[in-house]
Amino acid sequence: ETRGVSVFGGDTIVSGSVYGKLKQVYHWSGEVDSGGGSGTSENYLGIGPTDAATALSKFKHQRIAPYAGTVKKVSVRTSAADVSNAVVVRFKVSSGADAATAGTTSTANVTCASANTTYEAEFTSNTSISSGDVFALSIQRATTPPEQINVTVVIEWDIFS
């Protein structure tokens, strides 16, 4: 199969459907401190308030995949540095039950050596999603809460039907 490059100037009008890949960006920010005992617990990133002072435990944690797709990139930034205590990022997918309690989990350990610096997560296993699956993302640090945290996830959806 040969693919070329198309260059368009001005408006493009399509009658019918356009198929391809769509990269969608999800952003989360919140407070994960030692207050309320959640500082070193697994905290799910979900749908909810987007101000940094809202506890992540208050969010709804899963979404439905509109198409098949793959996690392409995860960026993490915390206000508390800790070289010896990585932020564990878990991407969970389930075709049946709640994504937090069933299905598969892909994990990445992100060492945030400096506060307020962005680091990339490198997953060691498959981060594919099937259309209709539910998915969730969580973060956790074993001993040092990440405090103010920002997480950005890029998912590439396959829109071919």
mmCIF file of C-alpha atoms in Angstrom:
data_model
loop_
_atom_site.group_PDB
_atom_site.id
_atom_site.type_symbol
_atom_site.label_atom_id
_atom_site.label_comp_id
_atom_site.label_asym_id
_atom_site.label_seq_id
_atom_site.Cartn_x
_atom_site.Cartn_y
_atom_site.Cartn_z
ATOM 1 C CA GLU A 1 0.000 0.000 0.000
ATOM 2 C CA THR A 2 1.367 3.382 -0.988
ATOM 3 C CA ARG A 3 0.585 6.504 0.982
ATOM 4 C CA GLY A 4 1.331 10.001 -0.167
ATOM 5 C CA VAL A 5 1.173 13.481 1.215
ATOM 6 C CA SER A 6 -1.700 15.827 0.411
ATOM 7 C CA VAL A 7 -1.419 19.557 0.860
ATOM 8 C CA PHE A 8 -4.574 21.650 1.007
ATOM 9 C CA GLY A 9 -4.898 25.403 0.894
ATOM 10 C CA GLY A 10 -8.101 27.050 2.040
ATOM 11 C CA ASP A 11 -11.206 25.158 3.113
ATOM 12 C CA THR A 12 -11.642 21.402 2.815
ATOM 13 C CA ILE A 13 -15.180 20.089 2.468
ATOM 14 C CA VAL A 14 -15.955 16.396 2.767
ATOM 15 C CA SER A 15 -19.293 14.864 1.916
ATOM 16 C CA GLY A 16 -19.447 11.531 3.712
ATOM 17 C CA SER A 17 -17.005 10.215 6.303
ATOM 18 C CA VAL A 18 -13.346 10.790 7.042
ATOM 19 C CA TYR A 19 -11.508 7.821 8.533
ATOM 20 C CA GLY A 20 -8.119 7.666 10.172
ATOM 21 C CA LYS A 21 -6.412 8.118 13.511
ATOM 22 C CA LEU A 22 -7.321 10.774 16.071
ATOM 23 C CA LYS A 23 -5.069 11.749 18.954
ATOM 24 C CA GLN A 24 -7.076 12.871 21.966
ATOM 25 C CA VAL A 25 -5.487 14.556 24.963
ATOM 26 C CA TYR A 26 -6.773 14.115 28.523
ATOM 27 C CA HIS A 27 -5.533 16.362 31.350
ATOM 28 C CA TRP A 28 -5.752 15.889 35.106
ATOM 29 C CA SER A 29 -4.538 18.021 37.962
ATOM 30 C CA GLY A 30 -5.110 17.610 41.643
ATOM 31 C CA GLU A 31 -3.798 17.407 45.151
ATOM 32 C CA VAL A 32 -2.399 14.135 46.501
ATOM 33 C CA ASP A 33 -1.087 14.852 49.967
ATOM 34 C CA SER A 34 -1.009 12.991 53.244
ATOM 35 C CA GLY A 35 -4.295 14.520 54.400
ATOM 36 C CA GLY A 36 -7.108 12.006 54.722
ATOM 37 C CA GLY A 37 -4.749 9.056 54.329
ATOM 38 C CA SER A 38 -4.768 9.176 50.511
ATOM 39 C CA GLY A 39 -1.216 10.447 50.033
ATOM 40 C CA THR A 40 0.337 7.047 49.408
ATOM 41 C CA SER A 41 -2.815 5.223 48.292
ATOM 42 C CA GLU A 42 -3.693 4.467 44.677
ATOM 43 C CA ASN A 43 -5.479 7.557 43.327
ATOM 44 C CA TYR A 44 -7.626 7.288 40.199
ATOM 45 C CA LEU A 45 -7.621 10.103 37.664
ATOM 46 C CA GLY A 46 -11.052 10.688 36.308
ATOM 47 C CA ILE A 47 -13.850 12.947 35.336
ATOM 48 C CA GLY A 48 -14.367 15.758 37.777
ATOM 49 C CA PRO A 49 -13.218 19.176 38.868
ATOM 50 C CA THR A 50 -10.026 20.446 37.254
ATOM 51 C CA ASP A 51 -8.762 22.784 39.926
ATOM 52 C CA ALA A 52 -5.535 21.703 41.597
ATOM 53 C CA ALA A 53 -7.015 21.927 45.108
ATOM 54 C CA THR A 54 -9.590 19.143 44.559
ATOM 55 C CA ALA A 55 -8.677 15.745 45.996
ATOM 56 C CA LEU A 56 -8.333 13.117 43.276
ATOM 57 C CA SER A 57 -10.352 10.676 45.392
ATOM 58 C CA LYS A 58 -13.443 12.784 44.595
ATOM 59 C CA PHE A 59 -13.304 11.991 40.860
ATOM 60 C CA LYS A 60 -15.245 9.356 38.922
ATOM 61 C CA HIS A 61 -12.540 7.079 37.600
ATOM 62 C CA GLN A 62 -13.388 5.348 34.333
ATOM 63 C CA ARG A 63 -14.265 6.229 30.754
ATOM 64 C CA ILE A 64 -15.683 4.215 27.840
ATOM 65 C CA ALA A 65 -13.460 3.799 24.785
ATOM 66 C CA PRO A 66 -15.335 5.168 21.748
ATOM 67 C CA TYR A 67 -13.017 3.322 19.335
ATOM 68 C CA ALA A 68 -10.059 0.964 19.483
ATOM 69 C CA GLY A 69 -6.894 2.803 20.424
ATOM 70 C CA THR A 70 -3.521 2.930 22.152
ATOM 71 C CA VAL A 71 -1.949 5.130 24.799
ATOM 72 C CA LYS A 72 0.773 7.071 22.963
ATOM 73 C CA LYS A 73 2.171 9.261 25.720
ATOM 74 C CA VAL A 74 1.821 9.998 29.441
ATOM 75 C CA SER A 75 3.452 13.055 31.035
ATOM 76 C CA VAL A 76 3.707 13.553 34.811
ATOM 77 C CA ARG A 77 4.655 16.642 36.830
ATOM 78 C CA THR A 78 4.614 16.870 40.638
ATOM 79 C CA SER A 79 5.383 19.563 43.179
ATOM 80 C CA ALA A 80 7.258 17.068 45.391
ATOM 81 C CA ALA A 81 10.495 15.607 44.055
ATOM 82 C CA ASP A 82 11.704 12.189 45.185
ATOM 83 C CA VAL A 83 14.534 10.418 43.370
ATOM 84 C CA SER A 84 14.137 7.125 45.268
ATOM 85 C CA ASN A 85 10.332 6.899 45.169
ATOM 86 C CA ALA A 86 8.823 6.804 41.667
ATOM 87 C CA VAL A 87 5.262 7.788 40.826
ATOM 88 C CA VAL A 88 3.627 4.559 39.680
ATOM 89 C CA VAL A 89 1.243 5.174 36.768
ATOM 90 C CA ARG A 90 -1.240 2.366 36.040
ATOM 91 C CA PHE A 91 -3.379 2.163 32.899
ATOM 92 C CA LYS A 92 -6.255 -0.285 33.438
ATOM 93 C CA VAL A 93 -8.593 -1.716 30.784
ATOM 94 C CA SER A 94 -11.603 -4.007 31.162
ATOM 95 C CA SER A 95 -14.098 -5.376 28.669
ATOM 96 C CA GLY A 96 -16.505 -6.382 31.419
ATOM 97 C CA ALA A 97 -16.344 -5.237 35.013
ATOM 98 C CA ASP A 98 -15.021 -2.019 36.495
ATOM 99 C CA ALA A 99 -11.571 -1.150 35.116
ATOM 100 C CA ALA A 100 -10.218 -0.634 38.645
ATOM 101 C CA THR A 101 -11.055 -4.162 39.786
ATOM 102 C CA ALA A 102 -10.863 -6.347 36.666
ATOM 103 C CA GLY A 103 -9.128 -6.577 33.307
ATOM 104 C CA THR A 104 -5.502 -5.846 32.460
ATOM 105 C CA THR A 105 -3.046 -3.359 33.937
ATOM 106 C CA SER A 106 -0.050 -1.710 32.269
ATOM 107 C CA THR A 107 2.403 -0.024 34.639
ATOM 108 C CA ALA A 108 5.041 2.685 34.297
ATOM 109 C CA ASN A 109 7.348 3.981 37.029
ATOM 110 C CA VAL A 110 8.128 7.692 36.667
ATOM 111 C CA THR A 111 11.010 9.062 38.702
ATOM 112 C CA CYS A 112 10.340 12.744 39.368
ATOM 113 C CA ALA A 113 13.829 13.847 40.377
ATOM 114 C CA SER A 114 12.990 17.559 40.407
ATOM 115 C CA ALA A 115 9.836 19.314 41.531
ATOM 116 C CA ASN A 116 7.748 21.088 38.904
ATOM 117 C CA THR A 117 9.482 19.324 36.016
ATOM 118 C CA THR A 118 7.673 17.223 33.407
ATOM 119 C CA TYR A 119 8.672 13.558 32.998
ATOM 120 C CA GLU A 120 7.469 10.951 30.483
ATOM 121 C CA ALA A 121 6.074 7.557 31.511
ATOM 122 C CA GLU A 122 7.407 4.485 29.687
ATOM 123 C CA PHE A 123 4.934 1.608 29.856
ATOM 124 C CA THR A 124 6.476 -1.862 29.801
ATOM 125 C CA SER A 125 3.413 -3.646 28.450
ATOM 126 C CA ASN A 126 0.605 -3.234 25.939
ATOM 127 C CA THR A 127 -1.671 -0.197 26.361
ATOM 128 C CA SER A 128 -4.230 -1.127 23.690
ATOM 129 C CA ILE A 129 -7.944 -0.503 24.154
ATOM 130 C CA SER A 130 -10.856 -2.083 22.271
ATOM 131 C CA SER A 131 -13.968 -0.154 21.340
ATOM 132 C CA GLY A 132 -16.465 -0.331 24.214
ATOM 133 C CA ASP A 133 -13.873 -1.204 26.868
ATOM 134 C CA VAL A 134 -13.730 0.859 30.032
ATOM 135 C CA PHE A 135 -10.381 2.325 31.002
ATOM 136 C CA ALA A 136 -8.922 4.071 34.026
ATOM 137 C CA LEU A 137 -5.637 5.682 34.972
ATOM 138 C CA SER A 138 -4.222 5.774 38.479
ATOM 139 C CA ILE A 139 -1.145 7.144 40.220
ATOM 140 C CA GLN A 140 0.546 6.112 43.450
ATOM 141 C CA ARG A 141 3.748 6.750 45.379
ATOM 142 C CA ALA A 142 4.807 4.327 48.092
ATOM 143 C CA THR A 143 6.127 6.730 50.717
ATOM 144 C CA THR A 144 6.171 10.382 49.564
ATOM 145 C CA PRO A 145 2.877 11.905 48.372
ATOM 146 C CA PRO A 146 3.311 13.699 45.023
ATOM 147 C CA GLU A 147 1.312 16.687 46.392
ATOM 148 C CA GLN A 148 0.214 18.892 43.458
ATOM 149 C CA ILE A 149 0.256 16.664 40.391
ATOM 150 C CA ASN A 150 -0.482 17.177 36.710
ATOM 151 C CA VAL A 151 -0.915 14.233 34.348
ATOM 152 C CA THR A 152 -1.470 14.409 30.588
ATOM 153 C CA VAL A 153 -2.375 11.310 28.562
ATOM 154 C CA VAL A 154 -2.476 11.087 24.764
ATOM 155 C CA ILE A 155 -4.603 8.277 23.314
ATOM 156 C CA GLU A 156 -4.600 7.575 19.595
ATOM 157 C CA TRP A 157 -8.031 6.334 18.502
ATOM 158 C CA ASP A 158 -8.428 4.248 15.302
ATOM 159 C CA ILE A 159 -11.448 5.754 13.546
ATOM 160 C CA PHE A 160 -11.973 3.450 10.584
ATOM 161 C CA SER A 161 -15.722 2.728 10.780
#
